[in-house]
Amino acid sequence: MVLKRNRINQITTIKEQVYNVIKDNILNGHFKPGEKLQEKKIAEDLNVSRSPVREAIKELIGEGLLESIPNKSITVKKLSNKDIIDIFEFRSMIEKYSINKTISSLTEEKINRINELLKELEDTYNANDLHAYCQVDVNMHNEIIFMSENMVVYNAIKNIFSLMQPFRIISLHSKKRFKESFLEHKEILEGIKEKDFERAWKANSNHLKFAKEEILKYLLKEESESK
């Protein structure tokens, strides 16, 4: 494992690096929902002792990305249909609130950030870079909530976005849905810029509805294939 330095030139701990590696592998879909993780194998693959792996796993269990079955195994959190429905219902409430609050407190600085996000969306979409686009997607929704200036809400939603990350690419599996998603995100940001709540929320509501439907379809297909 190569030690990486942060901006203030401090060496991150082994545990932090292990945590980041495991989390990245969950979020990018390398570790699949329901997959068992073996502490010993991860330690061997990363050439570290089992102690930092154990600590990193504990932290990821606390965040909800991993779950522990006592005396049996550690698995990547697998969301049920009800989990997905509940998450999107929660997101709908939070994002509606955040769009309204962001519009009511819009500044030149926030507009500049919205313009940056629009460009990032366009660049990744035009490059047909689905993975990069999904990251911009996450950043965009995070930024809107952050711009609402309610840190309680912002901190509450972060783990939800992490849980949803493995499903973002699934929800954009077709070129048609990829294009629709791009247009929906563009409409959300343009609506906020114009201080048009109805326009922004309609686009956001449609986006959540269609994304939820695609994920539920995928879970249904996965369940039928496993029988």
mmCIF file of C-alpha atoms in Angstrom:
data_model
loop_
_atom_site.group_PDB
_atom_site.id
_atom_site.type_symbol
_atom_site.label_atom_id
_atom_site.label_comp_id
_atom_site.label_asym_id
_atom_site.label_seq_id
_atom_site.Cartn_x
_atom_site.Cartn_y
_atom_site.Cartn_z
ATOM 1 C CA MET A 1 0.000 0.000 0.000
ATOM 2 C CA VAL A 2 1.371 3.426 -0.967
ATOM 3 C CA LEU A 3 1.126 6.108 1.714
ATOM 4 C CA LYS A 4 -0.724 9.183 0.444
ATOM 5 C CA ARG A 5 -0.268 12.690 1.800
ATOM 6 C CA ASN A 6 -3.090 15.163 2.231
ATOM 7 C CA ARG A 7 -3.038 18.880 1.471
ATOM 8 C CA ILE A 8 -1.152 19.810 4.631
ATOM 9 C CA ASN A 9 1.439 17.130 3.898
ATOM 10 C CA GLN A 10 0.505 14.822 6.737
ATOM 11 C CA ILE A 11 0.660 11.078 6.251
ATOM 12 C CA THR A 12 -2.740 9.491 6.665
ATOM 13 C CA THR A 13 -2.977 6.519 8.985
ATOM 14 C CA ILE A 14 -3.021 2.962 7.686
ATOM 15 C CA LYS A 15 -6.549 2.564 9.034
ATOM 16 C CA GLU A 16 -7.728 5.658 7.105
ATOM 17 C CA GLN A 17 -6.199 4.328 3.904
ATOM 18 C CA VAL A 18 -7.766 0.893 4.387
ATOM 19 C CA TYR A 19 -11.125 2.561 5.133
ATOM 20 C CA ASN A 20 -10.888 4.608 1.919
ATOM 21 C CA VAL A 21 -9.952 1.576 -0.189
ATOM 22 C CA ILE A 22 -12.837 -0.546 1.123
ATOM 23 C CA LYS A 23 -15.328 2.318 0.843
ATOM 24 C CA ASP A 24 -14.246 3.139 -2.722
ATOM 25 C CA ASN A 25 -14.667 -0.515 -3.693
ATOM 26 C CA ILE A 26 -18.203 -0.500 -2.272
ATOM 27 C CA LEU A 27 -19.198 2.787 -3.913
ATOM 28 C CA ASN A 28 -17.811 1.917 -7.339
ATOM 29 C CA GLY A 29 -19.562 -1.457 -7.302
ATOM 30 C CA HIS A 30 -16.448 -3.636 -7.116
ATOM 31 C CA PHE A 31 -17.823 -5.068 -3.875
ATOM 32 C CA LYS A 32 -21.415 -5.967 -4.718
ATOM 33 C CA PRO A 33 -24.447 -5.618 -2.397
ATOM 34 C CA GLY A 34 -24.723 -8.842 -0.371
ATOM 35 C CA GLU A 35 -21.098 -9.840 -1.009
ATOM 36 C CA LYS A 36 -19.180 -11.259 1.957
ATOM 37 C CA LEU A 37 -15.942 -9.514 2.922
ATOM 38 C CA GLN A 38 -13.112 -11.429 4.526
ATOM 39 C CA GLU A 39 -10.955 -9.454 6.923
ATOM 40 C CA LYS A 40 -7.970 -11.762 6.374
ATOM 41 C CA LYS A 41 -8.115 -11.533 2.566
ATOM 42 C CA ILE A 42 -8.416 -7.739 2.573
ATOM 43 C CA ALA A 43 -5.411 -7.512 4.914
ATOM 44 C CA GLU A 44 -3.403 -9.788 2.613
ATOM 45 C CA ASP A 45 -4.432 -7.906 -0.535
ATOM 46 C CA LEU A 46 -3.437 -4.557 1.009
ATOM 47 C CA ASN A 47 -0.350 -5.969 2.731
ATOM 48 C CA VAL A 48 -1.384 -4.688 6.158
ATOM 49 C CA SER A 49 -2.176 -6.297 9.489
ATOM 50 C CA ARG A 50 -5.747 -7.264 10.311
ATOM 51 C CA SER A 51 -6.117 -4.587 13.000
ATOM 52 C CA PRO A 52 -6.618 -1.553 10.682
ATOM 53 C CA VAL A 53 -8.911 -3.631 8.484
ATOM 54 C CA ARG A 54 -11.005 -4.535 11.513
ATOM 55 C CA GLU A 55 -11.228 -0.873 12.576
ATOM 56 C CA ALA A 56 -12.147 0.276 9.058
ATOM 57 C CA ILE A 57 -14.869 -2.358 8.829
ATOM 58 C CA LYS A 58 -16.311 -1.248 12.181
ATOM 59 C CA GLU A 59 -16.534 2.326 10.893
ATOM 60 C CA LEU A 60 -18.227 1.257 7.650
ATOM 61 C CA ILE A 61 -20.732 -0.815 9.625
ATOM 62 C CA GLY A 62 -21.507 2.329 11.617
ATOM 63 C CA GLU A 63 -22.118 4.234 8.364
ATOM 64 C CA GLY A 64 -24.475 1.532 7.129
ATOM 65 C CA LEU A 65 -22.392 0.464 4.129
ATOM 66 C CA LEU A 66 -21.534 -2.897 5.697
ATOM 67 C CA GLU A 67 -23.543 -5.115 8.005
ATOM 68 C CA SER A 68 -22.392 -7.696 10.502
ATOM 69 C CA ILE A 69 -24.038 -11.034 11.173
ATOM 70 C CA PRO A 70 -22.742 -12.053 14.622
ATOM 71 C CA ASN A 71 -20.292 -14.987 14.504
ATOM 72 C CA LYS A 72 -20.916 -15.406 10.780
ATOM 73 C CA SER A 73 -19.847 -12.744 8.296
ATOM 74 C CA ILE A 74 -19.459 -9.147 7.199
ATOM 75 C CA THR A 75 -21.417 -8.308 4.056
ATOM 76 C CA VAL A 76 -21.942 -5.270 1.864
ATOM 77 C CA LYS A 77 -25.308 -3.765 2.766
ATOM 78 C CA LYS A 78 -28.001 -5.101 0.463
ATOM 79 C CA LEU A 79 -31.036 -2.865 0.152
ATOM 80 C CA SER A 80 -34.543 -4.300 -0.065
ATOM 81 C CA ASN A 81 -37.401 -2.881 -2.133
ATOM 82 C CA LYS A 82 -38.745 -1.237 1.018
ATOM 83 C CA ASP A 83 -35.315 0.263 1.778
ATOM 84 C CA ILE A 84 -35.246 1.845 -1.695
ATOM 85 C CA ILE A 85 -38.791 3.194 -1.368
ATOM 86 C CA ASP A 86 -38.037 4.597 2.098
ATOM 87 C CA ILE A 87 -34.781 6.199 0.937
ATOM 88 C CA PHE A 88 -36.402 7.913 -2.021
ATOM 89 C CA GLU A 89 -39.277 9.106 0.147
ATOM 90 C CA PHE A 90 -36.741 10.619 2.551
ATOM 91 C CA ARG A 91 -34.751 12.149 -0.310
ATOM 92 C CA SER A 92 -37.901 13.668 -1.764
ATOM 93 C CA MET A 93 -38.695 15.475 1.491
ATOM 94 C CA ILE A 94 -35.120 16.655 2.055
ATOM 95 C CA GLU A 95 -34.438 17.752 -1.522
ATOM 96 C CA LYS A 96 -37.719 19.642 -1.842
ATOM 97 C CA TYR A 97 -36.856 21.550 1.324
ATOM 98 C CA SER A 98 -33.271 22.150 0.164
ATOM 99 C CA ILE A 99 -34.233 23.481 -3.265
ATOM 100 C CA ASN A 100 -36.655 25.933 -1.666
ATOM 101 C CA LYS A 101 -34.097 27.082 0.927
ATOM 102 C CA THR A 102 -31.327 27.409 -1.661
ATOM 103 C CA ILE A 103 -33.519 29.548 -3.920
ATOM 104 C CA SER A 104 -34.504 31.780 -1.008
ATOM 105 C CA SER A 105 -30.847 32.369 -0.092
ATOM 106 C CA LEU A 106 -29.350 32.481 -3.597
ATOM 107 C CA THR A 107 -26.143 34.506 -3.929
ATOM 108 C CA GLU A 108 -23.709 35.262 -6.740
ATOM 109 C CA GLU A 109 -21.313 32.742 -5.246
ATOM 110 C CA LYS A 110 -23.977 30.020 -5.303
ATOM 111 C CA ILE A 111 -24.912 30.886 -8.900
ATOM 112 C CA ASN A 112 -21.256 30.543 -9.899
ATOM 113 C CA ARG A 113 -21.147 27.102 -8.296
ATOM 114 C CA ILE A 114 -24.343 26.116 -10.113
ATOM 115 C CA ASN A 115 -22.740 27.181 -13.402
ATOM 116 C CA GLU A 116 -19.704 25.024 -12.586
ATOM 117 C CA LEU A 117 -21.969 22.038 -11.916
ATOM 118 C CA LEU A 118 -23.812 22.613 -15.194
ATOM 119 C CA LYS A 119 -20.521 22.562 -17.077
ATOM 120 C CA GLU A 120 -19.354 19.418 -15.253
ATOM 121 C CA LEU A 121 -22.636 17.675 -16.094
ATOM 122 C CA GLU A 122 -22.389 18.678 -19.759
ATOM 123 C CA ASP A 123 -18.722 17.691 -20.042
ATOM 124 C CA THR A 124 -19.174 14.234 -18.517
ATOM 125 C CA TYR A 125 -22.399 13.588 -20.431
ATOM 126 C CA ASN A 126 -20.910 14.659 -23.768
ATOM 127 C CA ALA A 127 -17.878 12.482 -23.070
ATOM 128 C CA ASN A 128 -20.260 9.564 -22.371
ATOM 129 C CA ASP A 129 -18.324 8.998 -19.140
ATOM 130 C CA LEU A 130 -20.961 7.340 -16.983
ATOM 131 C CA HIS A 131 -18.754 6.906 -13.902
ATOM 132 C CA ALA A 132 -17.636 10.551 -13.908
ATOM 133 C CA TYR A 133 -21.208 11.672 -14.568
ATOM 134 C CA CYS A 134 -22.459 9.696 -11.554
ATOM 135 C CA GLN A 135 -19.903 11.447 -9.357
ATOM 136 C CA VAL A 136 -21.072 14.847 -10.623
ATOM 137 C CA ASP A 137 -24.645 13.667 -9.945
ATOM 138 C CA VAL A 138 -23.725 12.961 -6.305
ATOM 139 C CA ASN A 139 -21.861 16.255 -5.992
ATOM 140 C CA MET A 140 -24.784 18.191 -7.457
ATOM 141 C CA HIS A 141 -27.376 16.848 -5.028
ATOM 142 C CA ASN A 142 -24.914 17.303 -2.154
ATOM 143 C CA GLU A 143 -24.213 20.887 -3.195
ATOM 144 C CA ILE A 144 -27.890 21.830 -3.377
ATOM 145 C CA ILE A 145 -28.400 20.528 0.158
ATOM 146 C CA PHE A 146 -25.198 22.260 1.316
ATOM 147 C CA MET A 147 -26.354 25.542 -0.252
ATOM 148 C CA SER A 148 -29.553 25.354 1.808
ATOM 149 C CA GLU A 149 -27.221 26.251 4.713
ATOM 150 C CA ASN A 150 -28.777 23.691 7.042
ATOM 151 C CA MET A 151 -25.881 21.559 8.268
ATOM 152 C CA VAL A 152 -28.136 19.229 10.269
ATOM 153 C CA VAL A 153 -29.911 18.237 7.056
ATOM 154 C CA TYR A 154 -26.633 18.092 5.121
ATOM 155 C CA ASN A 155 -25.005 15.725 7.616
ATOM 156 C CA ALA A 156 -28.137 13.566 7.841
ATOM 157 C CA ILE A 157 -28.261 12.897 4.102
ATOM 158 C CA LYS A 158 -24.574 12.041 3.483
ATOM 159 C CA ASN A 159 -24.842 8.391 4.504
ATOM 160 C CA ILE A 160 -28.013 8.008 2.427
ATOM 161 C CA PHE A 161 -26.127 9.128 -0.686
ATOM 162 C CA SER A 162 -23.366 6.630 0.086
ATOM 163 C CA LEU A 163 -25.916 3.808 0.362
ATOM 164 C CA MET A 164 -27.377 4.777 -3.016
ATOM 165 C CA GLN A 165 -24.060 5.127 -4.859
ATOM 166 C CA PRO A 166 -23.811 1.510 -6.128
ATOM 167 C CA PHE A 167 -27.281 1.901 -7.662
ATOM 168 C CA ARG A 168 -26.651 5.160 -9.564
ATOM 169 C CA ILE A 169 -25.060 3.474 -12.554
ATOM 170 C CA ILE A 170 -27.776 0.789 -12.479
ATOM 171 C CA SER A 171 -30.431 3.488 -12.794
ATOM 172 C CA LEU A 172 -28.662 4.853 -15.919
ATOM 173 C CA HIS A 173 -28.181 1.542 -17.720
ATOM 174 C CA SER A 174 -29.676 2.718 -21.035
ATOM 175 C CA LYS A 175 -28.645 5.634 -23.274
ATOM 176 C CA LYS A 176 -32.231 6.876 -23.156
ATOM 177 C CA ARG A 177 -32.248 7.029 -19.350
ATOM 178 C CA PHE A 178 -28.760 8.584 -19.320
ATOM 179 C CA LYS A 179 -29.981 11.401 -21.581
ATOM 180 C CA GLU A 180 -33.165 11.886 -19.547
ATOM 181 C CA SER A 181 -31.131 12.109 -16.337
ATOM 182 C CA PHE A 182 -28.855 14.735 -17.851
ATOM 183 C CA LEU A 183 -31.819 16.848 -18.962
ATOM 184 C CA GLU A 184 -33.490 16.477 -15.549
ATOM 185 C CA HIS A 185 -30.360 17.619 -13.703
ATOM 186 C CA LYS A 186 -29.900 20.514 -16.094
ATOM 187 C CA GLU A 187 -33.498 21.591 -15.535
ATOM 188 C CA ILE A 188 -33.079 21.421 -11.737
ATOM 189 C CA LEU A 189 -30.042 23.693 -11.806
ATOM 190 C CA GLU A 190 -31.533 26.116 -14.345
ATOM 191 C CA GLY A 191 -34.696 26.331 -12.251
ATOM 192 C CA ILE A 192 -32.699 27.188 -9.135
ATOM 193 C CA LYS A 193 -30.699 29.822 -11.036
ATOM 194 C CA GLU A 194 -33.933 31.428 -12.222
ATOM 195 C CA LYS A 195 -35.399 31.210 -8.704
ATOM 196 C CA ASP A 196 -38.227 29.139 -10.161
ATOM 197 C CA PHE A 197 -39.069 26.629 -7.443
ATOM 198 C CA GLU A 198 -41.853 24.878 -9.371
ATOM 199 C CA ARG A 199 -39.575 24.278 -12.365
ATOM 200 C CA ALA A 200 -36.670 23.010 -10.264
ATOM 201 C CA TRP A 201 -38.791 20.814 -7.998
ATOM 202 C CA LYS A 202 -40.799 19.305 -10.868
ATOM 203 C CA ALA A 203 -37.557 18.221 -12.555
ATOM 204 C CA ASN A 204 -36.130 16.908 -9.273
ATOM 205 C CA SER A 205 -39.328 15.041 -8.397
ATOM 206 C CA ASN A 206 -39.414 13.391 -11.839
ATOM 207 C CA HIS A 207 -35.739 12.489 -11.544
ATOM 208 C CA LEU A 208 -36.256 10.742 -8.194
ATOM 209 C CA LYS A 209 -39.364 8.954 -9.468
ATOM 210 C CA PHE A 210 -37.657 7.569 -12.586
ATOM 211 C CA ALA A 211 -34.447 6.618 -10.747
ATOM 212 C CA LYS A 212 -36.448 4.752 -8.088
ATOM 213 C CA GLU A 213 -38.425 2.866 -10.747
ATOM 214 C CA GLU A 214 -35.250 1.755 -12.552
ATOM 215 C CA ILE A 215 -33.651 0.497 -9.332
ATOM 216 C CA LEU A 216 -36.772 -1.387 -8.261
ATOM 217 C CA LYS A 217 -36.915 -3.026 -11.704
ATOM 218 C CA TYR A 218 -33.295 -4.100 -11.320
ATOM 219 C CA LEU A 219 -33.916 -5.569 -7.853
ATOM 220 C CA LEU A 220 -36.956 -7.455 -9.122
ATOM 221 C CA LYS A 221 -34.960 -8.899 -12.008
ATOM 222 C CA GLU A 222 -32.080 -9.836 -9.690
ATOM 223 C CA GLU A 223 -34.473 -11.555 -7.300
ATOM 224 C CA SER A 224 -36.152 -13.586 -10.064
ATOM 225 C CA GLU A 225 -32.789 -14.660 -11.508
ATOM 226 C CA SER A 226 -31.551 -15.854 -8.117
ATOM 227 C CA LYS A 227 -34.497 -18.261 -7.703
#
